[in-house]
Structure formats: C-alpha cells, structure tokens
mmCIF file with all atom_site columns, C-alpha atoms in Angstrom:
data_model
loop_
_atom_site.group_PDB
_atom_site.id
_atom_site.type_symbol
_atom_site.label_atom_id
_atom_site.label_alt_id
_atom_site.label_comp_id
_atom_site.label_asym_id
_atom_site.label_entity_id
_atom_site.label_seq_id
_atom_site.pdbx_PDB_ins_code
_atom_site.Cartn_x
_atom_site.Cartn_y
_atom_site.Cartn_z
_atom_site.occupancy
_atom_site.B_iso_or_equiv
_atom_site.pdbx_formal_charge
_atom_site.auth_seq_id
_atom_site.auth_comp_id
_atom_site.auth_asym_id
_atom_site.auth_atom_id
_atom_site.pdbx_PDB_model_num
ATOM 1   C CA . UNK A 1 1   ? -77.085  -66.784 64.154 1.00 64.00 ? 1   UNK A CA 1
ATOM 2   C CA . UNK A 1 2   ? -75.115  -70.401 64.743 1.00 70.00 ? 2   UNK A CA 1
ATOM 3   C CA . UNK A 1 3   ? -72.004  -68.752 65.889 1.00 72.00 ? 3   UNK A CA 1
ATOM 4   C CA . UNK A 1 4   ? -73.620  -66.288 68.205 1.00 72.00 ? 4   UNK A CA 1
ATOM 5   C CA . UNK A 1 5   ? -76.827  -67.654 69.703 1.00 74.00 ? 5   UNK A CA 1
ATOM 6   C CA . UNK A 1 6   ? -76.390  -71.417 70.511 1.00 76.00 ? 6   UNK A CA 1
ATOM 7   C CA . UNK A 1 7   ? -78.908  -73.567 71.707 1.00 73.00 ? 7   UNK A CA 1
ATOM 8   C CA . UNK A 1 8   ? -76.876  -74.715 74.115 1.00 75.00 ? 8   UNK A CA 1
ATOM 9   C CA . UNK A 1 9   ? -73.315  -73.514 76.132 1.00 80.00 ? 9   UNK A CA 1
ATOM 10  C CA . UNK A 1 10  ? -71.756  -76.694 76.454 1.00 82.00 ? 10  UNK A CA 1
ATOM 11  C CA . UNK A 1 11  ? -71.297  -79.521 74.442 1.00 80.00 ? 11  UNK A CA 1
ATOM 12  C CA . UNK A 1 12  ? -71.986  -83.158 75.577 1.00 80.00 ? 12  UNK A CA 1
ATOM 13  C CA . UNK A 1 13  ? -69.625  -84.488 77.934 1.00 84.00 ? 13  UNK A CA 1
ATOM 14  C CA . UNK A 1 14  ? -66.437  -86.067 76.614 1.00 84.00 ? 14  UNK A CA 1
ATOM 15  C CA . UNK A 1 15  ? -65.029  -89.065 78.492 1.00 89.00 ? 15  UNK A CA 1
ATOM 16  C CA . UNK A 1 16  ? -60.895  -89.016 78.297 1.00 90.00 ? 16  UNK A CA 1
ATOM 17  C CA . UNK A 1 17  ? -60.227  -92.802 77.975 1.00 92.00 ? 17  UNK A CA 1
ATOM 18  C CA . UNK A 1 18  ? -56.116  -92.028 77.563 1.00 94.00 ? 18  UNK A CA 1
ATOM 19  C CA . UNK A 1 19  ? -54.371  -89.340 79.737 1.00 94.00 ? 19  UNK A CA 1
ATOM 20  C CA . UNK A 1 20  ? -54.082  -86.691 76.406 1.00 92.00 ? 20  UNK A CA 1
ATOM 21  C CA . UNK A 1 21  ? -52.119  -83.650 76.433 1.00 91.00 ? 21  UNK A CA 1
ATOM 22  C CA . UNK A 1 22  ? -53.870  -79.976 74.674 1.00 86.00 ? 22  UNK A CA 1
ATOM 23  C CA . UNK A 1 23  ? -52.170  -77.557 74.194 1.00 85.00 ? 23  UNK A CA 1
ATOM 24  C CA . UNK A 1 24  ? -49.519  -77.961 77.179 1.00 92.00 ? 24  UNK A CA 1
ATOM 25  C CA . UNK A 1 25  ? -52.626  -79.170 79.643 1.00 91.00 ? 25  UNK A CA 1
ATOM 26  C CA . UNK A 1 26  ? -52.332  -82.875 80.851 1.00 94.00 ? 26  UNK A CA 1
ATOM 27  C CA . UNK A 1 27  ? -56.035  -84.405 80.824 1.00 93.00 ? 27  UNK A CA 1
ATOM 28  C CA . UNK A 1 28  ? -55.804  -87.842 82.919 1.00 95.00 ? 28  UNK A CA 1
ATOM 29  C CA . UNK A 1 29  ? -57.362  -91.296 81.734 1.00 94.00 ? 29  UNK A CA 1
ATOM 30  C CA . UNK A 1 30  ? -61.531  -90.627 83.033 1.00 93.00 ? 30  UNK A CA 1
ATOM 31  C CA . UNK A 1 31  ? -61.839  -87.120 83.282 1.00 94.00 ? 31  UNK A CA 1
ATOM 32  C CA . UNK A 1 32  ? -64.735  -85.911 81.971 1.00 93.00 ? 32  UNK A CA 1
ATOM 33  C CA . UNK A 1 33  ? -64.231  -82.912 79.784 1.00 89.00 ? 33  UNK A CA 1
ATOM 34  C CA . UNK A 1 34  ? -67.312  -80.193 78.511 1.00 86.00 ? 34  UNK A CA 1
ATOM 35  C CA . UNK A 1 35  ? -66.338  -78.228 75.457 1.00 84.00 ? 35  UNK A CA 1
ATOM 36  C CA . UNK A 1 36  ? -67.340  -74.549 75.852 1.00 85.00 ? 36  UNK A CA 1
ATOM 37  C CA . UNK A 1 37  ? -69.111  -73.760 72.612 1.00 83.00 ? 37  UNK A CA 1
ATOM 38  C CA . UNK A 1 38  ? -70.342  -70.611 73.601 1.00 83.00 ? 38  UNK A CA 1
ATOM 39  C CA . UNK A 1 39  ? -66.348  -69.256 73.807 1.00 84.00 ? 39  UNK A CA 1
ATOM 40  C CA . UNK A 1 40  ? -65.424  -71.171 71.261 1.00 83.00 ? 40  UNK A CA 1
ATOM 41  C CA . UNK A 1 41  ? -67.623  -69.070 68.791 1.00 82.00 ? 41  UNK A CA 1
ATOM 42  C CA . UNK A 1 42  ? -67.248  -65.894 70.459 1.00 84.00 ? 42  UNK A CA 1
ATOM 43  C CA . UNK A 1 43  ? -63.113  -66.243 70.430 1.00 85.00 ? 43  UNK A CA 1
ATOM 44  C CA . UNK A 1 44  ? -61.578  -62.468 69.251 1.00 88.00 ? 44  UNK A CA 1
ATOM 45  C CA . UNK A 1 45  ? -58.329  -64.171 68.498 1.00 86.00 ? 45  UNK A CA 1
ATOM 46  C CA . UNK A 1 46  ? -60.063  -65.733 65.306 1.00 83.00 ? 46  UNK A CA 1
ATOM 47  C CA . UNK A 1 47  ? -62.875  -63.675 64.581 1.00 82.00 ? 47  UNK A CA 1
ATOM 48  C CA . UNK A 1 48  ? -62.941  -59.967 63.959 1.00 84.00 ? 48  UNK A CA 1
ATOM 49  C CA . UNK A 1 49  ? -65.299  -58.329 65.665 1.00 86.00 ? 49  UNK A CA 1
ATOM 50  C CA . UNK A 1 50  ? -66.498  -61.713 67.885 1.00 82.00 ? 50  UNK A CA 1
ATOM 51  C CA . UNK A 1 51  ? -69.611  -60.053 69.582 1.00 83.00 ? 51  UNK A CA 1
ATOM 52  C CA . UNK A 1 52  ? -71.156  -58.429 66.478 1.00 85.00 ? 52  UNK A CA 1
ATOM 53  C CA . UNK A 1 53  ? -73.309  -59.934 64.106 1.00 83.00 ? 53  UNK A CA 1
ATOM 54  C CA . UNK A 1 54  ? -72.270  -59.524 60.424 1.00 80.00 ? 54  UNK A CA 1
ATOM 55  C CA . UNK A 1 55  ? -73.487  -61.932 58.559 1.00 79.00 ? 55  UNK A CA 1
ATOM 56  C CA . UNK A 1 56  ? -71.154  -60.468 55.321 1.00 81.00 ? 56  UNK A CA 1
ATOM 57  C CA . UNK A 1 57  ? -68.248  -62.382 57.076 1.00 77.00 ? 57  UNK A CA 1
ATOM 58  C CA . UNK A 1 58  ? -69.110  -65.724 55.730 1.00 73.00 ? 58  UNK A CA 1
ATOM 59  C CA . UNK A 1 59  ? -70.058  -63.903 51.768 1.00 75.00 ? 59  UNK A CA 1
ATOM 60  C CA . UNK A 1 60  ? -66.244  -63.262 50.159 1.00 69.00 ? 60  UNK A CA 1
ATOM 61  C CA . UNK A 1 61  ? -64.591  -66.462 52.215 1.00 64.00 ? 61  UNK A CA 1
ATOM 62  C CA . UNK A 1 62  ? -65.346  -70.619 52.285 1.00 63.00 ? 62  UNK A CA 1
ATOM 63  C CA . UNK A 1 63  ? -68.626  -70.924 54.321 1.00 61.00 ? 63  UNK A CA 1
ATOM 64  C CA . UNK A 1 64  ? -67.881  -72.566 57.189 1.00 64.00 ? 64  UNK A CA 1
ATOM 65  C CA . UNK A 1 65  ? -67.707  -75.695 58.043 1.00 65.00 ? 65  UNK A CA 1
ATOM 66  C CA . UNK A 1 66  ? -70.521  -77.072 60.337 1.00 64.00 ? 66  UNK A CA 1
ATOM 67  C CA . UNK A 1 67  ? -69.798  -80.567 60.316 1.00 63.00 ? 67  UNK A CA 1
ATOM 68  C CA . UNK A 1 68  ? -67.567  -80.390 63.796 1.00 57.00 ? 68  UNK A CA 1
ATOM 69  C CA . UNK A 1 69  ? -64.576  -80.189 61.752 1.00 64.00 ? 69  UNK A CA 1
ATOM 70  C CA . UNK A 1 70  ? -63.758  -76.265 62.229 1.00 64.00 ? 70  UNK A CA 1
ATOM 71  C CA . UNK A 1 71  ? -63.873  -76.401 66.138 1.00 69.00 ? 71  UNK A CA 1
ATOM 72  C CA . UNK A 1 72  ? -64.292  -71.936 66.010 1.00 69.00 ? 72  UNK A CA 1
ATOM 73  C CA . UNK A 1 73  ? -67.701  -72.894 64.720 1.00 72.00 ? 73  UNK A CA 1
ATOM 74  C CA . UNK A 1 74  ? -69.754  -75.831 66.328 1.00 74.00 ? 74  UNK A CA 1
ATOM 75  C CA . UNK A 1 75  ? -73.656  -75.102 66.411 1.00 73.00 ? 75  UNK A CA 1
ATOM 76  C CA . UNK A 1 76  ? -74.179  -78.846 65.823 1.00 75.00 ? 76  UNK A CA 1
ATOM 77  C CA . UNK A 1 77  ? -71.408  -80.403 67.971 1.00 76.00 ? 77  UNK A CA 1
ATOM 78  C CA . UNK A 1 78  ? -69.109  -82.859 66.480 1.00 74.00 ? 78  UNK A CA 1
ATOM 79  C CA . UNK A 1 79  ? -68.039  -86.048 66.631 1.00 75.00 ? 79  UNK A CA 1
ATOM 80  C CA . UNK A 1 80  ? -69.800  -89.057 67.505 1.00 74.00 ? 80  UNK A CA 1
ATOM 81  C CA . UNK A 1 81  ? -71.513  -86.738 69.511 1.00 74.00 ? 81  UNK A CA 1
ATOM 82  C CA . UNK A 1 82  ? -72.676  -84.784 67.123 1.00 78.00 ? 82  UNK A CA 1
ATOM 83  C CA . UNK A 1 83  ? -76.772  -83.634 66.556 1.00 80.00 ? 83  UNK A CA 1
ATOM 84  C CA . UNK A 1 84  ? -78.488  -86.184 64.745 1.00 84.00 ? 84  UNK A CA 1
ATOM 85  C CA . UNK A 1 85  ? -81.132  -83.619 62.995 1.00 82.00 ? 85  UNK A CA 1
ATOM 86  C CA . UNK A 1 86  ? -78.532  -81.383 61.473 1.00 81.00 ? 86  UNK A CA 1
ATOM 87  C CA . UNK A 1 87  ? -78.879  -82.781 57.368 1.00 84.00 ? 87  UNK A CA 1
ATOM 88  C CA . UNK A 1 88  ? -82.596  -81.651 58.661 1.00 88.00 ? 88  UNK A CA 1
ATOM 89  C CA . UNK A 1 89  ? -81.871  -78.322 60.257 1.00 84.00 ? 89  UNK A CA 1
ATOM 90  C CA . UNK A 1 90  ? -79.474  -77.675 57.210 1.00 80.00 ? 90  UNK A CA 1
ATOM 91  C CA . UNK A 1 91  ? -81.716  -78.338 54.634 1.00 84.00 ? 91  UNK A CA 1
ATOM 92  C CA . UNK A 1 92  ? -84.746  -76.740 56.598 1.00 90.00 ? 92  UNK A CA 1
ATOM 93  C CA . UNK A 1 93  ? -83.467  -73.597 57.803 1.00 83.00 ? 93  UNK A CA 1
ATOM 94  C CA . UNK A 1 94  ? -83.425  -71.686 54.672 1.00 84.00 ? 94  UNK A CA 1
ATOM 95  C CA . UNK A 1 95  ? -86.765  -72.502 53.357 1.00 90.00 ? 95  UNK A CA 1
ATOM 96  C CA . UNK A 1 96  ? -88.553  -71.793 56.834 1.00 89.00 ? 96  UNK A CA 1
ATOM 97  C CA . UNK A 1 97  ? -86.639  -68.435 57.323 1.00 86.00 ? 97  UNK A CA 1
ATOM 98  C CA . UNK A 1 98  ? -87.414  -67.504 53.533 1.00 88.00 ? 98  UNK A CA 1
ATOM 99  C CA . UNK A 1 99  ? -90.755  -68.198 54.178 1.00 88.00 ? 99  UNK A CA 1
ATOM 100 C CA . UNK A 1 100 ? -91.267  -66.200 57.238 1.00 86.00 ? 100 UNK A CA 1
ATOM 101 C CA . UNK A 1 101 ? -89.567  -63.077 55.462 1.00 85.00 ? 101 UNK A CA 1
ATOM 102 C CA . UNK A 1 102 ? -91.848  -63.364 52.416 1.00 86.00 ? 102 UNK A CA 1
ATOM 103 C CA . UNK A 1 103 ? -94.924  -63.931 53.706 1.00 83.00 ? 103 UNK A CA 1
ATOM 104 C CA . UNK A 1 104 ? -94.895  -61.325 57.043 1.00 83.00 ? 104 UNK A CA 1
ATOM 105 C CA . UNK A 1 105 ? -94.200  -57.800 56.960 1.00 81.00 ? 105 UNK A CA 1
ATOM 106 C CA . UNK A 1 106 ? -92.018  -57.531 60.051 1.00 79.00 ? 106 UNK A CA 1
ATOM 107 C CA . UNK A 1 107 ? -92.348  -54.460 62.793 1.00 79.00 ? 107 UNK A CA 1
ATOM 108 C CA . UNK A 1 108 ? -90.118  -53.533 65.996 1.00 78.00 ? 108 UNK A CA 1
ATOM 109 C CA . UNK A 1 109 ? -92.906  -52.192 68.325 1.00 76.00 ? 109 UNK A CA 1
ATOM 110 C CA . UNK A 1 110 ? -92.176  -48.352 68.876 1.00 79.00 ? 110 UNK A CA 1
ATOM 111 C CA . UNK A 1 111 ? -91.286  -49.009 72.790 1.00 78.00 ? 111 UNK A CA 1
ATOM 112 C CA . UNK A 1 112 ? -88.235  -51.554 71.875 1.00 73.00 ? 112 UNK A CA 1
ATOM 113 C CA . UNK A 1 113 ? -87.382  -49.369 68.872 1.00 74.00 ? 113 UNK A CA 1
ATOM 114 C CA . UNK A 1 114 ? -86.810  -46.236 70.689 1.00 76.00 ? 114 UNK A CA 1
ATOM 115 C CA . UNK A 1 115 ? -84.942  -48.192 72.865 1.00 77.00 ? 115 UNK A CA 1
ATOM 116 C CA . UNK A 1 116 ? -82.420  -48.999 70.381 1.00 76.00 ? 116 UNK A CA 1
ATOM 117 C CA . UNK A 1 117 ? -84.205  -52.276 69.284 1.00 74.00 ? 117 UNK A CA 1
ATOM 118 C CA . UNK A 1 118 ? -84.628  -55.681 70.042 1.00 72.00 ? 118 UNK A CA 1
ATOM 119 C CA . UNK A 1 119 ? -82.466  -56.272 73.592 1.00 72.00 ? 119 UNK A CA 1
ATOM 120 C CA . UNK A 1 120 ? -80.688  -59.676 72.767 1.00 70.00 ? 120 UNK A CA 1
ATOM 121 C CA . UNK A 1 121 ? -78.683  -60.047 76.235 1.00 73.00 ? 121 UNK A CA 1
ATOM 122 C CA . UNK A 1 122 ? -78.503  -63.494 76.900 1.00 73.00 ? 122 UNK A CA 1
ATOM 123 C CA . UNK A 1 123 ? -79.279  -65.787 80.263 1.00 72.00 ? 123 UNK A CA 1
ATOM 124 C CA . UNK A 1 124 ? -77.328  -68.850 80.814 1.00 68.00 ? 124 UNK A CA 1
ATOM 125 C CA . UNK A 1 125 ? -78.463  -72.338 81.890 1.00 69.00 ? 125 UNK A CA 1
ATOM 126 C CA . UNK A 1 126 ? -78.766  -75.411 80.308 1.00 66.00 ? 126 UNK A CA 1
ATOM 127 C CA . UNK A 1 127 ? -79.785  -73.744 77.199 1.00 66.00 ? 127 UNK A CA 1
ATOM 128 C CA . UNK A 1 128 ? -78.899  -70.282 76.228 1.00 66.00 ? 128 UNK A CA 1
ATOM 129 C CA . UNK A 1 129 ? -82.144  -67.970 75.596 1.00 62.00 ? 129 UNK A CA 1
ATOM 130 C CA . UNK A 1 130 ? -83.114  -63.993 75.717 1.00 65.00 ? 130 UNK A CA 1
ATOM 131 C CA . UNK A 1 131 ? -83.288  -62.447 79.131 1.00 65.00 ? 131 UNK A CA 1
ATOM 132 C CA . UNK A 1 132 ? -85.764  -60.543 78.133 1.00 68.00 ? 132 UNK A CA 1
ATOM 133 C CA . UNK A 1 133 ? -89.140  -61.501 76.078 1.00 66.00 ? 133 UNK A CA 1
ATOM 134 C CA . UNK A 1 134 ? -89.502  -59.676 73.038 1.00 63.00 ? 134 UNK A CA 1
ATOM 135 C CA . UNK A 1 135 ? -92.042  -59.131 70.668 1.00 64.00 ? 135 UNK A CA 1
ATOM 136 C CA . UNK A 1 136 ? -92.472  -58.642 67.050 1.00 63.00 ? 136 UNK A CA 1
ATOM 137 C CA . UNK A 1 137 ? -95.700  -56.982 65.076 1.00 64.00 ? 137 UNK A CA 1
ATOM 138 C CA . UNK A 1 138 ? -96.223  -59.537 62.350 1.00 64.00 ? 138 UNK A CA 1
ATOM 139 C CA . UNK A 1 139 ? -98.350  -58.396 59.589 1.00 67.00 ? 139 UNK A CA 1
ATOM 140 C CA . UNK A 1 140 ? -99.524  -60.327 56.794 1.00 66.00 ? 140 UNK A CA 1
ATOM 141 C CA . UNK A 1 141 ? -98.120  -59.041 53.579 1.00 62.00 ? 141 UNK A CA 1
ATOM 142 C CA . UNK A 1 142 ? -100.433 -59.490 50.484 1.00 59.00 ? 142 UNK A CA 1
ATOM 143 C CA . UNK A 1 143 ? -99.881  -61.997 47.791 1.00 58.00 ? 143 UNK A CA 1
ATOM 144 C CA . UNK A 1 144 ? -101.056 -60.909 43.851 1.00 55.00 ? 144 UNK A CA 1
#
C-alpha cells in the first residue's frame, strides 16, 4: 500500500544550491525541484507489473528499503526532508492493521461487489485520495 497509494504526489520542494547535472539534464544554482513520488513508485521499467498490487513481490526478495535510500520506493520521503513520524508509522502500522483484521469480520457491500469491488481510482491534489467514497460492513467478530 506505500508504493501504490501515497499520501501525497510530490515530495517537499528541493532547493538546487549548485547548478547539478541528472541524468544528462542541467539543473541551475536556485531552481526549485519537486520529486514525483507518485511515478517514481509506479515506474514499469523497475517494477513488474507497476499498477497491480501484489503484495508477494516484497516475500522471496530484501524488503525494501524505506529509509529514502531506494529512490523506486519513497512513502516517507528522504533526506533531510524526510517524515519525522516514520520509526512511529513503522512500528505502528502492523499492530493497528493486525488489529483491525482480528477483531472485525470484513464485508464488500453487495452493490460494490457486483461491481467488481472496491473502485480505488484515484483524484489528485495536494494529497492523493479515492475518487469515490467507499464503504465497508464491519462486523464484530466474537472473542472465546
């Protein structure tokens, strides 16, 4: 879910303070440069099948690193620049989603499931989000 549905598009702004070449493009001393995360993560030429979601990908190889370091892959930035909360978000995530699986006995409603499921096309602005609301039947599952 990092690599495919960022928070946000772009990265904070990046202020060239020395004309830099990338890649065969000249950037000049104070131009400001955005990072496009979003394509980044989404690049074909390094990951197979960029659009789906498979999970399994990151099972049989190194997990990736998150850190800003491996620049296919930056849910967090990197950096100087890079989110403060993500030794929280890292060692939060797994808990909260474990939690939410165990305890909830999750339910497409039959209108979005004969649709084909839950419609995750995006809209774009400052943060990336659902263009369509969706909703989920939650039920509570019982604990012995």
């Amino acid at each position: 879910m990092l690599r495919l549905h960022l928070a946000g598009p772009l990265l904070v702004p990046y202020l060239s303070i020395a004309e830099c070449d990338i890649e065969g493009y000249t950037i000049p001393s104070g131009t400001r440069v955005f990072v496009n995360a979003w394509a980044l993560s989404r690049d074909p030429s390094f990951w197979e099948n960029a659009e789906e979601f498979i999970p399994e990908r990151f099972l049989n190889s190194i997990a990736p690193d998150y850190n800003g370091n491996n620049f296919h892959f930056l849910p967090f930035g990197s950096g100087r620049r890079i989110c403060p909360g993500i030794n929280f978000a890292i060692a939060t995530i797994e808990i909260m989603l474990a939690n939410l699986v165990y305890r909830f006995d999750w339910e497409i409603p039959a209108d979005q499931a004969a649709k084909g499921g839950i419609d995750m096309t995006e809209a774009f602005g400052l943060t990336v989000h659902r263009r369509r609301s969706s909703s989920l039947f939650l039920g509570s599952h019982k604990i012995k």
